CSV table of N, CA and C in Angstrom, one decimal:
chain,number,residue,atom,x,y,z
A,20,GLY,N,0.6,-1.0,-0.4
A,20,GLY,CA,0.1,0.0,-0.2
A,20,GLY,C,1.1,1.2,-0.1
A,21,VAL,N,0.0,1.8,-0.5
A,21,VAL,CA,1.3,3.7,-0.3
A,21,VAL,C,0.3,4.5,0.9
A,22,PRO,N,1.6,4.1,1.8
A,22,PRO,CA,1.3,5.0,3.1
A,22,PRO,C,1.4,6.9,3.0
A,23,PRO,N,0.6,7.0,4.2
A,23,PRO,CA,0.1,8.5,3.8
A,23,PRO,C,1.2,9.4,3.9
A,24,THR,N,1.9,10.8,3.5
A,24,THR,CA,2.4,11.9,2.8
A,24,THR,C,3.4,12.3,4.5
A,25,GLY,N,1.7,12.0,5.4
A,25,GLY,CA,2.2,12.9,6.6
A,25,GLY,C,2.7,12.0,8.1
A,26,ASN,N,2.7,11.2,7.2
A,26,ASN,CA,3.2,9.6,8.6
A,26,ASN,C,4.4,8.5,7.5
A,27,ALA,N,5.8,8.3,8.2
A,27,ALA,CA,6.4,7.3,7.8
A,27,ALA,C,6.3,6.0,8.2
A,28,ASN,N,5.5,5.7,9.3
A,28,ASN,CA,5.7,4.7,10.2
A,28,ASN,C,5.6,3.7,8.8
A,29,TYR,N,4.5,3.4,8.3
A,29,TYR,CA,4.0,1.9,7.4
A,29,TYR,C,5.3,2.4,5.8
A,30,ALA,N,6.1,3.2,6.1
A,30,ALA,CA,7.0,3.7,4.9
A,30,ALA,C,8.0,3.0,5.0
A,31,TRP,N,8.8,3.5,6.4
A,31,TRP,CA,9.6,2.0,7.1
A,31,TRP,C,9.4,0.8,7.2
A,32,VAL,N,8.7,0.4,7.0
A,32,VAL,CA,8.2,-1.1,7.2
A,32,VAL,C,7.8,-1.6,6.4
A,33,GLN,N,7.3,-0.9,4.9
A,33,GLN,CA,7.9,-0.8,4.0
A,33,GLN,C,9.2,-1.5,3.6
A,34,HIS,N,9.8,-0.5,3.8
A,34,HIS,CA,11.5,-0.3,3.5
A,34,HIS,C,11.8,-0.7,4.3
A,35,PHE,N,12.3,-1.7,5.6
A,35,PHE,CA,13.0,-2.6,6.2
A,35,PHE,C,12.3,-3.7,5.5
A,36,LEU,N,11.5,-3.9,5.2
A,36,LEU,CA,10.1,-5.2,4.4
A,36,LEU,C,11.1,-5.7,3.0
A,37,TYR,N,10.8,-4.5,2.4
A,37,TYR,CA,11.7,-4.6,1.1
A,37,TYR,C,12.6,-5.2,1.2
A,38,HIS,N,14.2,-5.2,1.8
A,38,HIS,CA,15.2,-5.1,1.8
A,38,HIS,C,15.8,-6.7,2.7
A,39,LEU,N,14.3,-7.2,3.0
A,39,LEU,CA,14.9,-8.4,3.5
A,39,LEU,C,15.1,-9.6,2.5
A,40,SER,N,16.1,-10.4,3.1
A,40,SER,CA,16.3,-12.0,2.4
A,40,SER,C,14.6,-13.0,2.5
A,41,PRO,N,14.8,-13.8,1.3
A,41,PRO,CA,13.5,-14.4,1.6
A,41,PRO,C,13.4,-15.0,3.1
A,42,ASN,N,14.7,-15.5,3.7
A,42,ASN,CA,14.7,-15.8,4.8
A,42,ASN,C,14.4,-14.3,6.1
A,43,GLY,N,14.5,-13.6,5.5
A,43,GLY,CA,15.2,-12.7,6.8
A,43,GLY,C,14.3,-12.0,7.8
A,44,ASN,N,14.8,-11.7,8.6
A,44,ASN,CA,14.0,-11.0,10.0
A,44,ASN,C,14.3,-9.9,9.7
A,45,ALA,N,13.4,-8.9,10.9
A,45,ALA,CA,14.1,-7.8,11.3
A,45,ALA,C,13.1,-6.9,12.6
A,46,GLY,N,13.6,-6.1,12.8
A,46,GLY,CA,13.0,-5.3,14.2
A,46,GLY,C,13.4,-4.4,14.0
A,47,PHE,N,12.8,-3.2,14.8
A,47,PHE,CA,12.6,-2.0,14.4
A,47,PHE,C,11.3,-1.4,15.9
A,48,VAL,N,12.4,-0.1,15.7
A,48,VAL,CA,11.0,0.7,16.7
A,48,VAL,C,10.1,1.3,15.6
A,49,LEU,N,8.9,1.5,16.6
A,49,LEU,CA,7.4,2.3,15.9
A,49,LEU,C,6.9,2.9,16.9
A,50,ALA,N,6.6,4.1,16.4
A,50,ALA,CA,5.7,4.8,17.6
A,50,ALA,C,3.9,4.3,17.9
A,51,LYS,N,3.9,4.0,19.2
A,51,LYS,CA,2.9,3.2,19.3
A,51,LYS,C,1.1,3.0,18.6
A,52,GLY,N,1.5,4.8,18.0
A,52,GLY,CA,-0.1,4.6,16.8
A,52,GLY,C,-0.2,3.6,15.7
A,53,SER,N,1.6,3.2,15.3
A,53,SER,CA,1.4,2.0,14.0
A,53,SER,C,0.1,1.3,14.3
A,54,LEU,N,0.1,0.7,15.7
A,54,LEU,CA,-0.6,-0.4,16.3
A,54,LEU,C,-2.0,-0.6,16.1
A,55,THR,N,-2.4,0.4,15.9
A,55,THR,CA,-4.0,0.9,16.0
A,55,THR,C,-4.6,1.8,14.7
A,56,SER,N,-3.6,2.7,14.3
A,56,SER,CA,-4.5,3.8,13.6
A,56,SER,C,-4.6,3.1,11.9
A,57,LYS,N,-6.2,3.2,11.3
A,57,LYS,CA,-7.0,3.3,10.2
A,57,LYS,C,-6.7,4.6,9.3
A,58,THR,N,-6.4,5.6,9.8
A,58,THR,CA,-5.8,6.2,8.5
A,58,THR,C,-4.8,6.8,7.6
A,59,SER,N,-5.9,7.2,6.5
A,59,SER,CA,-4.7,7.4,5.5
A,59,SER,C,-4.4,5.9,4.8
A,60,GLY,N,-5.7,4.7,4.8
A,60,GLY,CA,-4.5,3.9,4.6
A,60,GLY,C,-3.9,2.7,5.1
A,61,GLU,N,-3.2,3.1,5.9
A,61,GLU,CA,-2.3,2.4,7.2
A,61,GLU,C,-3.0,1.2,7.7
A,62,GLY,N,-4.3,1.8,8.6
A,62,GLY,CA,-5.1,-0.1,8.5
A,62,GLY,C,-5.2,-0.9,6.9
A,63,ASP,N,-4.9,-0.5,6.4
A,63,ASP,CA,-4.9,-1.1,5.2
A,63,ASP,C,-4.0,-2.1,5.3
A,64,ILE,N,-2.7,-1.3,4.8
A,64,ILE,CA,-1.3,-1.9,4.7
A,64,ILE,C,-0.8,-2.9,6.5
A,65,ARG,N,-1.5,-2.5,7.4
A,65,ARG,CA,-1.2,-3.5,8.3
A,65,ARG,C,-1.7,-4.8,8.1
A,66,GLN,N,-3.3,-4.5,7.3
A,66,GLN,CA,-4.0,-5.8,7.7
A,66,GLN,C,-2.9,-6.8,6.3
A,67,ALA,N,-3.2,-6.7,5.8
A,67,ALA,CA,-2.0,-6.8,4.6
A,67,ALA,C,-1.0,-7.8,4.8
A,68,LEU,N,0.1,-6.9,5.8
A,68,LEU,CA,1.1,-7.4,6.3
A,68,LEU,C,1.1,-8.9,7.1
A,69,ILE,N,-0.1,-8.8,8.1
A,69,ILE,CA,-1.0,-9.2,9.2
A,69,ILE,C,-1.7,-10.8,8.0
A,70,GLU,N,-2.3,-10.7,7.1
A,70,GLU,CA,-2.8,-11.3,5.8
A,70,GLU,C,-1.5,-12.0,4.9
A,71,ALA,N,-0.4,-11.3,4.8
A,71,ALA,CA,0.5,-11.9,4.3
A,71,ALA,C,1.6,-13.2,5.3
A,72,LYS,N,0.8,-13.1,6.6
A,72,LYS,CA,1.8,-13.7,7.4
A,72,LYS,C,3.4,-13.4,7.7
A,73,LEU,N,3.5,-12.1,7.5
A,73,LEU,CA,4.9,-11.0,7.8
A,73,LEU,C,4.7,-10.9,9.4
A,74,LEU,N,3.9,-10.7,9.8
A,74,LEU,CA,3.9,-10.2,11.1
A,74,LEU,C,4.7,-10.7,12.8
A,75,ASP,N,5.5,-11.2,12.6
A,75,ASP,CA,6.1,-12.2,14.0
A,75,ASP,C,6.1,-11.6,15.4
A,76,CYS,N,6.0,-10.4,15.7
A,76,CYS,CA,5.8,-10.1,16.7
A,76,CYS,C,5.7,-8.5,17.3
A,77,ILE,N,4.8,-8.0,18.6
A,77,ILE,CA,5.2,-7.2,18.7
A,77,ILE,C,5.2,-7.0,20.5
A,78,VAL,N,5.9,-5.5,20.6
A,78,VAL,CA,6.3,-5.4,21.9
A,78,VAL,C,5.9,-4.3,22.4
A,79,ASN,N,5.0,-4.4,23.4
A,79,ASN,CA,4.5,-3.0,23.5
A,79,ASN,C,5.5,-2.1,25.3
A,80,LEU,N,6.3,-1.4,24.5
A,80,LEU,CA,7.2,-0.9,25.8
A,80,LEU,C,6.5,0.8,26.2
A,81,PRO,N,7.3,0.2,27.7
A,81,PRO,CA,6.3,1.5,28.6
A,81,PRO,C,7.2,2.9,27.9
A,82,ALA,N,5.7,3.9,28.9
A,82,ALA,CA,6.8,5.1,28.2
A,82,ALA,C,8.2,5.8,29.2
A,83,LYS,N,8.3,6.3,28.6
A,83,LYS,CA,9.7,7.9,29.1
A,83,LYS,C,10.9,6.5,29.0
A,84,LEU,N,10.5,5.8,27.5
A,84,LEU,CA,11.9,4.9,27.6
A,84,LEU,C,13.2,6.1,27.0
A,85,PHE,N,12.7,6.7,25.9
A,85,PHE,CA,13.7,7.1,25.4
A,85,PHE,C,13.9,8.3,25.3
A,86,LEU,N,15.0,9.2,25.5
A,86,LEU,CA,15.5,10.5,26.2
A,86,LEU,C,15.2,11.8,25.4
A,87,ASN,N,15.0,10.8,24.3
A,87,ASN,CA,14.9,12.4,22.7
A,87,ASN,C,13.5,12.4,22.9
A,88,THR,N,12.0,11.8,22.8
A,88,THR,CA,11.1,11.8,22.7
A,88,THR,C,10.4,11.2,23.8
A,89,GLN,N,8.9,12.0,24.1
A,89,GLN,CA,7.8,11.2,25.1
A,89,GLN,C,6.8,10.8,24.9
A,90,ILE,N,6.7,10.1,22.1
A,90,ILE,CA,5.6,9.4,21.9
A,90,ILE,C,6.2,8.4,22.5
A,91,PRO,N,5.0,7.5,22.9
A,91,PRO,CA,5.1,5.8,22.7
A,91,PRO,C,5.3,5.3,22.4
A,92,ALA,N,6.4,4.5,21.9
A,92,ALA,CA,7.2,3.7,21.1
A,92,ALA,C,6.7,1.9,21.7
A,93,CYS,N,7.0,1.2,20.1
A,93,CYS,CA,6.7,0.2,20.4
A,93,CYS,C,7.8,-0.9,19.8
A,94,LEU,N,7.8,-1.9,19.7
A,94,LEU,CA,9.0,-3.1,18.1
A,94,LEU,C,8.2,-4.2,18.1
A,95,TRP,N,8.6,-4.0,16.0
A,95,TRP,CA,7.8,-4.4,15.7
A,95,TRP,C,8.9,-5.6,15.4
A,96,PHE,N,8.6,-6.9,15.3
A,96,PHE,CA,9.0,-8.3,14.3
A,96,PHE,C,8.8,-8.8,12.8
A,97,LEU,N,9.1,-8.3,12.0
A,97,LEU,CA,8.9,-9.1,10.8
A,97,LEU,C,9.4,-10.8,9.9
A,98,SER,N,9.1,-11.0,9.9
A,98,SER,CA,10.2,-12.3,9.2
A,98,SER,C,9.3,-13.3,8.3
A,99,ARG,N,10.1,-13.0,7.2
A,99,ARG,CA,9.6,-13.6,5.2
A,99,ARG,C,9.7,-14.7,5.3
A,100,ASN,N,9.5,-15.6,6.6
A,100,ASN,CA,9.6,-16.9,5.6
A,100,ASN,C,9.6,-17.8,7.6
A,101,ARG,N,8.0,-17.7,7.8
A,101,ARG,CA,8.0,-17.7,9.0
A,101,ARG,C,7.6,-19.2,9.4
A,102,ALA,N,7.8,-20.2,8.4
A,102,ALA,CA,7.4,-21.4,8.1
A,102,ALA,C,8.5,-22.2,8.3
A,103,ASN,N,9.5,-21.9,7.6
A,103,ASN,CA,10.0,-22.5,7.4
A,103,ASN,C,11.6,-21.8,7.4
A,104,ASP,N,11.8,-21.2,8.8
A,104,ASP,CA,13.3,-20.6,8.3
A,104,ASP,C,14.5,-21.1,9.7
A,105,GLY,N,14.5,-21.9,9.5
A,105,GLY,CA,14.7,-22.4,10.9
A,105,GLY,C,14.5,-22.4,12.2
A,106,PHE,N,13.6,-22.1,12.6
A,106,PHE,CA,12.4,-22.3,13.8
A,106,PHE,C,10.8,-22.8,14.0
A,107,ARG,N,10.3,-22.6,13.8
A,107,ARG,CA,9.1,-23.6,14.6
A,107,ARG,C,8.3,-23.0,13.6
A,108,ASN,N,7.1,-23.2,12.8
A,108,ASN,CA,6.4,-22.6,12.2
A,108,ASN,C,5.3,-21.7,12.7
A,109,ARG,N,5.3,-20.7,12.3
A,109,ARG,CA,4.6,-19.5,13.5
A,109,ARG,C,3.7,-18.9,12.9
A,110,GLU,N,3.2,-19.2,11.3
A,110,GLU,CA,3.1,-18.8,10.2
A,110,GLU,C,1.0,-17.9,10.1
A,111,ASP,N,0.7,-19.0,11.5
A,111,ASP,CA,-0.4,-18.7,11.8
A,111,ASP,C,-0.8,-17.8,13.2
A,112,GLU,N,-0.3,-17.3,13.6
A,112,GLU,CA,0.2,-17.2,14.6
A,112,GLU,C,0.9,-15.4,15.0
A,113,VAL,N,1.0,-15.3,15.9
A,113,VAL,CA,1.6,-13.3,15.9
A,113,VAL,C,1.7,-13.7,17.8
A,114,LEU,N,2.6,-13.5,17.9
A,114,LEU,CA,3.1,-13.1,19.4
A,114,LEU,C,3.2,-11.2,19.7
A,115,PHE,N,2.5,-11.5,20.6
A,115,PHE,CA,2.4,-10.4,21.8
A,115,PHE,C,2.8,-10.1,23.3
A,116,ILE,N,3.4,-9.5,23.0
A,116,ILE,CA,4.8,-9.3,24.1
A,116,ILE,C,4.1,-7.0,25.0
A,117,ASP,N,3.4,-7.4,26.4
A,117,ASP,CA,3.0,-6.5,27.2
A,117,ASP,C,4.0,-5.8,28.0
A,118,ALA,N,5.4,-5.0,27.6
A,118,ALA,CA,5.9,-4.3,28.5
A,118,ALA,C,5.7,-2.9,29.4
A,119,ARG,N,4.9,-3.0,29.6
A,119,ARG,CA,4.2,-1.1,29.9
A,119,ARG,C,4.6,-1.6,31.0
A,120,ASN,N,4.9,-2.1,32.0
A,120,ASN,CA,4.5,-2.3,33.4
A,120,ASN,C,6.3,-2.2,34.1
A,121,MET,N,7.2,-2.9,33.0
A,121,MET,CA,8.6,-3.6,33.4
A,121,MET,C,9.3,-2.0,33.2
A,122,GLY,N,10.5,-1.9,33.7
A,122,GLY,CA,11.6,-0.9,33.9
A,122,GLY,C,11.1,-0.4,35.6
A,123,HIS,N,12.2,0.3,35.8
A,123,HIS,CA,12.2,1.8,36.6
A,123,HIS,C,12.7,3.1,36.7
A,124,LEU,N,12.1,4.0,37.3
A,124,LEU,CA,12.6,5.0,37.3
A,124,LEU,C,14.0,5.5,36.9
A,125,ILE,N,14.8,6.3,36.9
A,125,ILE,CA,16.1,6.3,36.8
A,125,ILE,C,16.0,8.1,37.4
A,126,ASN,N,15.0,8.8,36.9
A,126,ASN,CA,14.5,10.4,37.2
A,126,ASN,C,13.4,10.3,36.9
A,127,ARG,N,12.8,11.8,37.2
A,127,ARG,CA,11.7,11.2,37.6
A,127,ARG,C,10.9,11.5,35.0
A,128,ARG,N,11.7,11.6,34.7
A,128,ARG,CA,11.5,11.6,33.1
A,128,ARG,C,11.9,10.4,32.4
A,129,THR,N,12.5,9.7,33.2
A,129,THR,CA,13.1,8.5,32.2
A,129,THR,C,13.5,7.1,33.2
A,130,LEU,N,12.5,6.5,32.2
A,130,LEU,CA,12.7,5.3,32.7
A,130,LEU,C,13.8,3.8,32.2
A,131,GLU,N,14.4,3.1,32.5
A,131,GLU,CA,15.2,2.4,31.8
A,131,GLU,C,14.4,1.2,32.5
A,132,LEU,N,15.1,0.1,30.9
A,132,LEU,CA,14.7,-1.9,31.3
A,132,LEU,C,16.3,-2.2,32.4
A,133,SER,N,15.3,-2.8,33.0
A,133,SER,CA,17.2,-3.5,33.8
A,133,SER,C,18.1,-4.7,32.8
A,134,ALA,N,18.7,-5.5,33.4
A,134,ALA,CA,19.4,-6.7,32.3
A,134,ALA,C,18.2,-8.0,32.5
A,135,GLU,N,17.0,-8.1,33.7
A,135,GLU,CA,16.4,-8.8,33.9
A,135,GLU,C,15.7,-9.1,32.7
A,136,ASP,N,15.0,-7.1,32.7
A,136,ASP,CA,13.7,-6.9,31.7
A,136,ASP,C,13.9,-7.5,30.5
A,137,ILE,N,14.8,-6.9,30.0
A,137,ILE,CA,15.2,-7.4,28.4
A,137,ILE,C,14.9,-8.7,28.7
A,138,SER,N,15.8,-9.6,29.5
A,138,SER,CA,15.8,-10.8,29.4
A,138,SER,C,14.6,-11.7,29.2
A,139,GLN,N,14.0,-11.1,30.1
A,139,GLN,CA,12.7,-11.2,30.4
A,139,GLN,C,11.6,-11.7,28.7
A,140,ILE,N,12.0,-10.2,28.2
A,140,ILE,CA,11.2,-9.9,27.1
A,140,ILE,C,11.9,-10.9,25.5
A,141,ALA,N,13.2,-10.9,25.5
A,141,ALA,CA,13.6,-11.4,24.8
A,141,ALA,C,13.4,-13.0,24.5
A,142,ASP,N,13.9,-14.3,26.1
A,142,ASP,CA,13.6,-15.1,26.4
A,142,ASP,C,12.0,-15.4,25.9
A,143,THR,N,11.4,-15.0,25.7
A,143,THR,CA,9.6,-15.2,25.9
A,143,THR,C,9.8,-15.1,24.6
A,144,TYR,N,10.3,-14.3,23.7
A,144,TYR,CA,10.1,-13.9,22.1
A,144,TYR,C,11.0,-15.4,21.4
A,145,HIS,N,12.1,-15.6,22.0
A,145,HIS,CA,12.8,-17.0,21.5
A,145,HIS,C,12.3,-18.2,21.9
A,146,ASN,N,11.6,-18.5,23.0
A,146,ASN,CA,11.0,-19.6,23.8
A,146,ASN,C,9.2,-19.9,22.9
A,147,TRP,N,9.2,-18.9,22.5
A,147,TRP,CA,8.1,-18.6,21.6
A,147,TRP,C,7.8,-18.9,20.1
A,148,ARG,N,9.5,-18.7,19.2
A,148,ARG,CA,10.1,-18.7,18.4
A,148,ARG,C,10.5,-20.0,17.7
A,149,ASN,N,11.3,-20.8,18.5
A,149,ASN,CA,12.5,-21.8,19.0
A,149,ASN,C,11.3,-23.3,18.9
A,150,VAL,N,11.4,-24.6,17.9
A,150,VAL,CA,11.2,-25.4,18.3
A,150,VAL,C,11.0,-25.9,19.3
A,151,ASP,N,12.3,-26.0,19.7
A,151,ASP,CA,12.5,-27.0,21.7
A,151,ASP,C,12.2,-25.4,22.7
A,152,GLY,N,11.6,-24.5,22.5
A,152,GLY,CA,11.1,-23.5,23.5
A,152,GLY,C,10.0,-24.1,24.5
A,153,GLU,N,10.7,-23.4,25.4
A,153,GLU,CA,9.2,-23.8,26.2
A,153,GLU,C,8.3,-22.3,26.5
A,154,TYR,N,7.7,-22.4,26.0
A,154,TYR,CA,6.3,-20.7,25.7
A,154,TYR,C,5.3,-21.4,26.5
A,155,GLU,N,4.8,-20.5,27.4
A,155,GLU,CA,3.6,-20.6,27.4
A,155,GLU,C,2.9,-18.9,27.9
A,156,ASP,N,1.3,-18.9,27.1
A,156,ASP,CA,1.0,-17.2,27.7
A,156,ASP,C,0.6,-17.2,28.8
A,157,VAL,N,1.2,-15.7,29.0
A,157,VAL,CA,1.0,-15.4,30.8
A,157,VAL,C,0.4,-14.0,30.4
A,158,LYS,N,-0.4,-14.4,31.3
A,158,LYS,CA,-1.7,-13.1,31.6
A,158,LYS,C,-1.3,-11.6,31.7
A,159,GLY,N,-1.4,-11.1,31.3
A,159,GLY,CA,-0.8,-9.6,31.3
A,159,GLY,C,0.1,-8.9,30.9
A,160,PHE,N,1.4,-10.4,30.1
A,160,PHE,CA,2.6,-9.9,29.8
A,160,PHE,C,2.6,-10.8,28.2
A,161,CYS,N,2.1,-11.8,28.2
A,161,CYS,CA,2.2,-12.4,27.1
A,161,CYS,C,1.0,-13.3,26.5
A,162,ASN,N,0.8,-13.4,24.9
A,162,ASN,CA,0.3,-13.9,24.5
A,162,ASN,C,-0.1,-14.3,23.0
A,163,SER,N,0.1,-15.9,22.3
A,163,SER,CA,0.0,-16.0,20.8
A,163,SER,C,-0.9,-16.3,20.2
A,164,ALA,N,-1.5,-15.1,19.5
A,164,ALA,CA,-2.9,-15.3,19.1
A,164,ALA,C,-2.8,-15.5,17.3
A,165,SER,N,-3.8,-16.0,17.0
A,165,SER,CA,-4.2,-17.2,16.1
A,165,SER,C,-4.2,-15.8,15.3
A,166,ILE,N,-3.7,-15.6,13.7
A,166,ILE,CA,-3.7,-14.5,12.7
A,166,ILE,C,-5.9,-14.1,12.3
A,167,GLU,N,-6.6,-15.4,12.9
A,167,GLU,CA,-8.3,-15.7,12.8
A,167,GLU,C,-8.3,-15.0,13.9
A,168,ARG,N,-7.5,-14.2,15.7
A,168,ARG,CA,-8.2,-14.2,16.6
A,168,ARG,C,-7.3,-12.2,16.2
A,169,VAL,N,-6.4,-12.0,15.6
A,169,VAL,CA,-6.0,-10.4,15.4
A,169,VAL,C,-7.5,-9.8,13.8
A,170,LYS,N,-7.8,-10.7,13.1
A,170,LYS,CA,-8.5,-10.7,11.8
A,170,LYS,C,-9.6,-10.1,13.3
A,171,GLU,N,-10.2,-10.9,13.8
A,171,GLU,CA,-11.5,-10.2,14.5
A,171,GLU,C,-11.9,-9.3,15.1
A,172,LEU,N,-10.0,-8.7,16.2
A,172,LEU,CA,-10.1,-7.6,16.4
A,172,LEU,C,-9.5,-6.3,15.4
A,173,ASP,N,-9.8,-6.6,14.4
A,173,ASP,CA,-9.7,-5.4,12.8
A,173,ASP,C,-8.8,-5.7,13.1
A,174,TYR,N,-7.6,-6.2,12.8
A,174,TYR,CA,-6.2,-5.6,12.9
A,174,TYR,C,-5.9,-5.0,13.9
A,175,VAL,N,-6.4,-4.5,14.9
A,175,VAL,CA,-5.4,-3.8,15.5
A,175,VAL,C,-4.9,-4.1,16.4
A,176,VAL,N,-3.1,-4.3,16.4
A,176,VAL,CA,-2.4,-4.9,17.3
A,176,VAL,C,-1.3,-4.7,18.2
A,177,THR,N,-2.6,-4.3,19.3
A,177,THR,CA,-1.9,-3.8,20.5
A,177,THR,C,-2.3,-4.7,21.7
A,178,PRO,N,-1.3,-4.7,22.2
A,178,PRO,CA,-0.9,-6.3,22.9
A,178,PRO,C,-1.5,-6.3,24.2
A,179,GLY,N,-1.9,-5.6,24.8
A,179,GLY,CA,-3.1,-5.6,25.7
A,179,GLY,C,-4.2,-5.7,25.2
A,180,ARG,N,-4.9,-5.6,24.8
A,180,ARG,CA,-6.1,-6.6,23.7
A,180,ARG,C,-6.1,-8.4,23.2
A,181,TYR,N,-4.6,-8.5,23.9
A,181,TYR,CA,-4.3,-9.9,23.4
A,181,TYR,C,-4.1,-10.8,24.5
A,182,VAL,N,-2.8,-10.2,24.9
A,182,VAL,CA,-2.3,-10.8,26.8
A,182,VAL,C,-3.6,-10.6,27.9
A,183,GLY,N,-4.7,-9.1,28.1
A,183,GLY,CA,-5.7,-9.2,29.3
A,183,GLY,C,-4.9,-8.5,30.2
A,184,LEU,N,-5.9,-8.6,31.3
A,184,LEU,CA,-5.0,-8.3,32.8
A,184,LEU,C,-4.5,-9.5,33.4
A,185,ALA,N,-3.3,-9.3,34.1
A,185,ALA,CA,-2.6,-9.9,34.8
A,185,ALA,C,-3.5,-10.7,36.0
A,186,GLU,N,-3.5,-11.8,36.7
A,186,GLU,CA,-4.2,-12.2,37.6
A,186,GLU,C,-3.6,-11.8,38.9
A,187,GLU,N,-4.6,-11.5,39.5
A,187,GLU,CA,-3.6,-10.6,41.1
A,187,GLU,C,-4.5,-11.5,42.0
A,188,GLU,N,-3.4,-11.7,43.3
A,188,GLU,CA,-3.7,-12.4,44.8
A,188,GLU,C,-4.5,-11.0,45.2
A,189,ASP,N,-5.7,-11.4,45.6
A,189,ASP,CA,-6.8,-10.7,46.3
A,189,ASP,C,-6.7,-11.7,47.8
A,190,ASP,N,-6.2,-10.8,48.7
A,190,ASP,CA,-6.8,-11.3,50.0
A,190,ASP,C,-8.2,-10.7,50.4
A,191,PHE,N,-8.8,-10.3,50.0
A,191,PHE,CA,-9.7,-9.5,50.5
A,191,PHE,C,-11.1,-10.4,50.8
A,192,ASP,N,-12.1,-10.7,52.0
A,192,ASP,CA,-12.7,-11.6,52.3
A,192,ASP,C,-14.0,-10.2,52.8
A,193,PHE,N,-14.9,-10.6,51.7
A,193,PHE,CA,-16.1,-9.6,51.6
A,193,PHE,C,-17.0,-9.9,52.9
A,194,SER,N,-17.5,-11.3,53.6
A,194,SER,CA,-18.0,-11.5,54.6
A,194,SER,C,-17.5,-11.0,56.0
A,195,GLU,N,-16.3,-11.2,56.2
A,195,GLU,CA,-15.0,-10.4,56.7
A,195,GLU,C,-15.0,-8.2,57.3
A,196,ARG,N,-14.5,-8.4,56.4
A,196,ARG,CA,-15.4,-6.9,55.6
A,196,ARG,C,-16.4,-6.7,56.1
A,197,PHE,N,-17.6,-6.9,55.7
A,197,PHE,CA,-18.8,-6.7,56.2
A,197,PHE,C,-19.4,-6.8,57.6
């Protein structure tokens, strides 16, 4: 598709895709608006990427992560050959990771991901992708959604829609309190 003149998100996506080898993978940072935007054909381009089975993973990043912008960001991972690229066949699914609640403030304007945070995100992706990986969905953090599920949600790829809310222990006893 033709990306809009006022926003280069999908121009970049298609540029990266154009330069991938037949078994190539790409990972890049985009503004979080790229996950939901439907204006000026962006939704159609995102739908085409998903239907062509090129979208491998989306990671929603926490706010205040970048020094040069306050725009919320996300990571996109594309793969040209998701069926037979030396990893398990994952062409009918997309991994969603919601890392918005990770990291710690190093000052009032800047958040930093710890080595453990980065490792948890990377290990989740690699375990999902690898044939012998030990991946499982974690409520509130990650979900491997079918392309059909993404279609049901109108090709909006915000991880929060797929991972749901984390299950929290609640020791509140209503009858005792009442």
